[in-house]
Coordinates of C-alpha atoms in Angstrom, one line a residue:
M52 CA 34.3 -28.7 -58.5
S53 CA 34.0 -30.2 -62.0
I54 CA 33.1 -33.9 -62.5
V55 CA 36.4 -34.3 -64.5
A56 CA 38.4 -33.2 -61.4
V57 CA 36.4 -35.6 -59.2
M58 CA 36.8 -38.6 -61.4
D59 CA 40.5 -39.3 -60.8
L60 CA 41.1 -42.7 -62.3
R61 CA 43.6 -43.7 -59.5
L62 CA 40.9 -43.0 -56.9
L63 CA 38.3 -44.9 -58.9
S64 CA 40.7 -47.9 -59.3
S65 CA 41.4 -48.1 -55.6
F66 CA 37.7 -47.7 -54.7
L67 CA 36.6 -50.4 -57.2
A68 CA 39.3 -52.8 -56.0
V69 CA 38.0 -52.5 -52.4
V70 CA 34.4 -53.1 -53.6
E71 CA 35.4 -56.2 -55.5
E72 CA 37.8 -57.6 -52.8
G73 CA 35.6 -56.6 -49.9
H74 CA 38.8 -55.8 -48.0
F75 CA 41.2 -52.8 -48.0
A76 CA 44.4 -55.0 -47.5
R77 CA 43.5 -57.4 -50.3
A78 CA 42.7 -54.4 -52.6
A79 CA 46.0 -52.9 -51.8
A80 CA 47.9 -56.1 -52.6
R81 CA 46.0 -56.4 -55.9
L82 CA 47.0 -52.8 -56.8
F83 CA 50.6 -53.1 -55.4
L84 CA 49.9 -50.2 -53.1
S85 CA 50.0 -49.9 -49.3
P86 CA 46.7 -50.2 -47.4
A87 CA 47.2 -46.7 -46.2
A88 CA 47.3 -45.4 -49.8
V89 CA 44.2 -47.2 -50.7
T90 CA 42.4 -45.9 -47.6
Q91 CA 43.5 -42.4 -48.5
H92 CA 42.2 -42.7 -52.1
V93 CA 38.8 -43.9 -50.9
R94 CA 38.6 -41.0 -48.3
R95 CA 39.5 -38.5 -51.0
L96 CA 36.9 -39.8 -53.3
E97 CA 34.3 -39.6 -50.6
S98 CA 35.3 -36.1 -49.8
D99 CA 35.2 -35.0 -53.4
L100 CA 31.8 -36.5 -53.9
G101 CA 30.5 -35.4 -50.5
T102 CA 29.0 -38.8 -49.6
R103 CA 30.1 -42.0 -47.9
L104 CA 30.8 -44.7 -50.4
L105 CA 31.8 -47.7 -48.3
N106 CA 30.7 -49.2 -45.0
R107 CA 33.8 -50.2 -43.1
N108 CA 32.9 -53.1 -40.8
P109 CA 32.4 -55.2 -42.7
V110 CA 33.5 -53.6 -45.9
S111 CA 30.6 -53.1 -48.3
P112 CA 29.4 -50.4 -50.7
T113 CA 26.7 -48.0 -49.6
P114 CA 23.9 -47.3 -52.1
A115 CA 25.9 -44.4 -53.5
G116 CA 28.9 -46.7 -53.7
E117 CA 27.0 -49.4 -55.6
R118 CA 26.1 -46.8 -58.2
L119 CA 29.7 -45.5 -58.4
A120 CA 31.1 -49.0 -58.8
G121 CA 29.1 -49.5 -62.0
H122 CA 30.3 -46.1 -63.4
A123 CA 33.9 -46.8 -62.3
R124 CA 34.0 -50.1 -64.3
T125 CA 32.8 -48.3 -67.4
L126 CA 35.2 -45.4 -67.0
L127 CA 38.2 -47.6 -66.3
A128 CA 37.4 -49.9 -69.2
A129 CA 37.1 -46.8 -71.5
A130 CA 40.3 -45.4 -70.2
N131 CA 42.2 -48.7 -70.8
A132 CA 40.7 -48.9 -74.3
A133 CA 41.8 -45.3 -75.0
L134 CA 45.4 -46.1 -73.9
D135 CA 45.4 -49.2 -76.2
D136 CA 44.2 -47.0 -79.0
V137 CA 47.0 -44.4 -78.5
A138 CA 49.6 -47.2 -78.4
E139 CA 48.2 -48.7 -81.6
A140 CA 48.3 -45.3 -83.3
A141 CA 51.9 -44.8 -82.2
R142 CA 52.9 -48.2 -83.7
A143 CA 51.1 -47.4 -87.1
P144 CA 50.7 -43.6 -87.3
A145 CA 50.0 -43.7 -91.0
A146 CA 47.4 -46.4 -90.9
A147 CA 43.9 -45.5 -92.1
E148 CA 41.1 -45.9 -89.5
R149 CA 39.3 -49.1 -89.8
P150 CA 35.5 -48.7 -89.6
L151 CA 33.7 -50.2 -86.6
R152 CA 31.2 -52.6 -88.0
V153 CA 28.0 -52.8 -85.9
G154 CA 25.6 -55.7 -86.6
I155 CA 22.0 -55.3 -85.6
M156 CA 19.5 -58.2 -85.5
G157 CA 16.0 -56.8 -86.0
H158 CA 15.6 -53.7 -83.9
G159 CA 18.6 -54.6 -81.8
S160 CA 18.2 -53.4 -78.2
A161 CA 15.4 -50.9 -79.0
E162 CA 16.2 -47.3 -78.2
L163 CA 19.5 -48.3 -76.7
T164 CA 20.9 -49.3 -80.2
P165 CA 20.9 -45.8 -81.8
A166 CA 21.8 -44.2 -78.5
S167 CA 25.0 -46.4 -78.3
V168 CA 25.9 -45.8 -81.9
N169 CA 25.5 -42.0 -81.5
A170 CA 27.4 -42.0 -78.3
F171 CA 30.3 -43.8 -80.0
R172 CA 30.2 -41.4 -82.9
R173 CA 30.5 -38.4 -80.5
A174 CA 33.3 -40.0 -78.5
R175 CA 35.2 -41.2 -81.6
P176 CA 34.3 -38.9 -84.5
H177 CA 37.3 -39.9 -86.5
V178 CA 36.3 -43.6 -86.6
P179 CA 33.9 -44.6 -89.4
V180 CA 30.9 -46.6 -88.3
E181 CA 29.2 -49.1 -90.6
L182 CA 25.8 -50.5 -89.7
R183 CA 25.0 -54.0 -91.0
Q184 CA 21.6 -55.6 -90.6
L185 CA 21.8 -59.2 -89.5
D186 CA 19.2 -61.9 -90.2
F187 CA 18.2 -64.7 -87.9
T188 CA 20.9 -67.2 -89.1
E189 CA 23.7 -64.7 -88.3
H190 CA 23.2 -64.9 -84.6
V191 CA 26.7 -66.2 -84.2
S192 CA 28.3 -66.3 -87.6
A193 CA 28.6 -62.6 -88.3
L194 CA 31.0 -62.2 -85.4
V195 CA 32.8 -65.5 -85.8
E196 CA 33.4 -64.9 -89.5
D197 CA 34.6 -61.4 -88.8
R198 CA 31.9 -59.6 -90.8
V199 CA 31.0 -57.4 -87.8
D200 CA 32.9 -56.2 -84.7
V201 CA 30.0 -55.8 -82.3
A202 CA 26.4 -57.2 -82.6
F203 CA 23.1 -56.4 -81.0
V204 CA 21.5 -59.9 -80.7
R205 CA 19.1 -62.0 -78.8
P206 CA 19.4 -64.4 -76.9
A207 CA 22.9 -64.8 -75.7
P208 CA 25.0 -66.8 -78.2
A209 CA 26.0 -70.2 -76.8
D210 CA 29.5 -70.1 -78.2
E211 CA 32.8 -69.8 -76.3
R212 CA 34.3 -67.6 -79.0
I213 CA 31.7 -64.9 -78.1
T214 CA 31.2 -62.7 -75.0
A215 CA 27.8 -61.1 -74.5
D216 CA 26.5 -58.4 -72.1
V217 CA 22.9 -58.0 -71.1
L218 CA 21.5 -54.7 -72.3
T219 CA 17.8 -54.9 -71.8
T220 CA 15.4 -57.4 -70.3
E221 CA 11.8 -57.5 -71.5
Q222 CA 8.5 -59.4 -71.5
R223 CA 8.0 -61.8 -74.4
I224 CA 5.2 -61.2 -77.0
V225 CA 3.7 -63.1 -79.9
A226 CA 2.6 -61.4 -83.2
V227 CA -0.7 -62.6 -84.7
P228 CA -3.0 -61.3 -87.4
E229 CA -6.1 -59.2 -86.3
S230 CA -8.3 -62.1 -87.4
S231 CA -6.7 -64.4 -84.9
P232 CA -8.9 -65.3 -81.8
L233 CA -5.8 -64.5 -79.7
A234 CA -5.9 -60.9 -80.9
D235 CA -8.5 -60.2 -78.2
A236 CA -5.8 -60.8 -75.6
R237 CA -3.7 -57.9 -76.7
D238 CA -4.4 -56.0 -73.5
T239 CA -4.8 -58.9 -71.0
G240 CA -2.1 -61.2 -72.2
A241 CA -2.0 -64.9 -73.0
L242 CA -0.5 -68.1 -71.5
L243 CA 1.9 -70.4 -73.1
A244 CA -0.8 -73.0 -73.5
D245 CA -2.9 -70.5 -75.5
I246 CA -0.1 -70.1 -78.1
A247 CA 0.6 -73.8 -78.5
D248 CA -1.3 -74.1 -81.8
L249 CA -0.1 -70.9 -83.4
P250 CA 1.6 -71.5 -86.8
F251 CA 5.0 -70.0 -86.0
F252 CA 7.1 -69.1 -89.0
T253 CA 10.0 -71.4 -90.1
V254 CA 13.7 -70.5 -90.1
P255 CA 16.4 -72.2 -92.2
G256 CA 17.9 -75.3 -90.9
H257 CA 21.3 -73.7 -90.2
T258 CA 19.8 -71.2 -87.8
P259 CA 21.6 -71.6 -84.4
R260 CA 19.7 -73.9 -82.0
T261 CA 19.9 -71.2 -79.3
F262 CA 17.9 -68.8 -81.4
T263 CA 15.3 -71.3 -82.4
D264 CA 14.8 -72.3 -78.8
Y265 CA 14.2 -68.6 -78.0
L266 CA 11.9 -68.2 -81.0
Y267 CA 9.7 -71.2 -80.3
F268 CA 9.7 -70.7 -76.5
D269 CA 12.0 -73.8 -75.9
C270 CA 9.5 -76.1 -77.5
A271 CA 10.7 -78.2 -80.5
A272 CA 7.2 -79.5 -81.1
R273 CA 5.8 -76.0 -81.7
R274 CA 3.6 -75.9 -84.8
R275 CA 5.4 -74.5 -87.9
S276 CA 4.0 -72.6 -90.8
P277 CA 5.5 -73.2 -94.3
H278 CA 6.2 -69.4 -94.3
V279 CA 10.0 -69.0 -94.1
A280 CA 11.4 -65.8 -92.6
L281 CA 14.9 -64.4 -92.0
T282 CA 14.0 -60.9 -90.8
P283 CA 11.3 -59.1 -88.8
Q284 CA 9.9 -57.7 -91.9
E285 CA 9.4 -61.1 -93.4
V286 CA 7.9 -62.3 -90.2
L287 CA 5.3 -59.5 -90.2
T288 CA 4.5 -60.2 -93.9
G289 CA 3.5 -63.7 -92.9
V290 CA 1.6 -62.4 -89.9
V291 CA -0.5 -59.7 -91.7
T292 CA -1.3 -62.2 -94.5
G293 CA -2.4 -64.8 -92.1
R294 CA 0.3 -67.3 -93.0
A295 CA 2.4 -67.3 -89.8
A296 CA 2.8 -66.1 -86.2
G297 CA 5.9 -64.6 -84.7
S298 CA 7.5 -64.0 -81.4
G299 CA 9.8 -61.3 -79.9
L300 CA 10.4 -58.9 -77.1
K301 CA 7.9 -56.3 -75.9
S302 CA 9.7 -53.4 -77.6
F303 CA 9.2 -55.2 -81.0
A304 CA 5.7 -53.7 -81.0
R305 CA 7.1 -50.1 -80.9
Y306 CA 9.3 -50.7 -83.9
Y307 CA 7.1 -52.8 -86.1
A308 CA 3.6 -51.4 -85.7
W309 CA 2.2 -52.8 -88.9
P310 CA -1.5 -52.5 -89.7
G311 CA -3.1 -55.9 -89.4
A312 CA -0.5 -57.2 -86.8
V313 CA -1.4 -57.5 -83.1
F314 CA 1.1 -58.1 -80.3
V315 CA 0.0 -60.2 -77.4
P316 CA 2.1 -60.4 -74.1
V317 CA 2.9 -64.0 -73.0
L318 CA 2.4 -63.9 -69.2
D319 CA 3.9 -67.2 -68.0
V320 CA 7.3 -67.4 -69.6
P321 CA 10.5 -65.8 -68.3
H322 CA 11.5 -62.4 -69.5
E323 CA 14.2 -62.5 -72.1
S324 CA 17.2 -60.2 -72.7
S325 CA 18.9 -58.5 -75.6
Y326 CA 22.7 -58.5 -75.7
L327 CA 25.7 -56.8 -77.1
A328 CA 28.0 -59.5 -78.4
V329 CA 31.7 -59.3 -79.3
R330 CA 34.5 -61.7 -80.1
A331 CA 35.9 -63.0 -76.8
L332 CA 39.5 -62.4 -77.7
D333 CA 39.1 -59.2 -79.7
R334 CA 41.6 -56.6 -78.5
N335 CA 40.3 -53.8 -80.8
P336 CA 40.2 -50.7 -78.5
E337 CA 37.2 -49.3 -80.5
V338 CA 35.2 -52.4 -79.6
R339 CA 36.1 -52.0 -75.9
I340 CA 35.0 -48.3 -76.1
F341 CA 31.7 -49.1 -77.8
R342 CA 31.0 -51.9 -75.3
A343 CA 31.7 -49.6 -72.3
L344 CA 29.5 -46.9 -73.7
A345 CA 26.6 -49.3 -74.4
L346 CA 26.8 -50.8 -70.9
A347 CA 26.8 -47.3 -69.4
L348 CA 23.7 -46.4 -71.4
A349 CA 22.1 -49.7 -70.5
R350 CA 22.3 -48.9 -66.8
E351 CA 20.7 -45.5 -67.5
M352 CA 18.1 -46.4 -70.2
G353 CA 17.4 -50.1 -69.5
P354 CA 14.5 -49.7 -67.0
R355 CA 12.8 -47.3 -69.4
I356 CA 13.0 -49.6 -72.3
S357 CA 11.6 -52.6 -70.5
A358 CA 8.7 -50.8 -68.9

């Protein structure tokens, strides 16, 4: 049996409602169906997939059910977005396709960024995609000012106008020149106390506080270099010339392997995440489709990226 035949959206909707409600009757009431119909949908899905998806007493997902629930959310979100897109096309059949503007801060979410863009291009080949590089000051403003539609950023924007989903979670690193005494710790790692005197680069005053807290490991007193940087390339210019130190996620080292720069893991700080951010009230179906695809890929690729 093909996967398309198995993934009946009605069955998925009933299954996901039971998982989220933890009860067949409550799920039925939420869907305006009878409990018997919801039970039949779950049984059909289990039969089609050849595995038990729900424990019955009490109701809880099996390991297979947990996995399917994540896929179900993605598929249903994509389906709803597709219906919105068709409805929009019916209202304005002659309208030209608006490009989807994708903002990327630094290297975004590592390998997940190009994978998400390529997946969207395959799914929506008629929708133009514009990639826009964001600097450190545009952590929030690019979305709020409608210059991009989705944005790969870090950390999560502290702004109620923006919704952000975790894509990857990684160890933190600092970037120092080869001449730094800390460079010897590239394999063993360093502690927060070891980096206290590093001359971290400076960002403009209008950079969001959320980003500067991330950049300086939540320490306002962290030593600053006169070297001002807005992009990873400018950070590394300061690093290799001995004028500044930088910080980032572990995957930064894969994308910016500059001669003269050394990347040192910081062992005693929490891991940090990269995010896909969108406007909270954006009803654009293309944004919803891109978001659903990125989240599906994050579940598949995330552990490999953060390893």
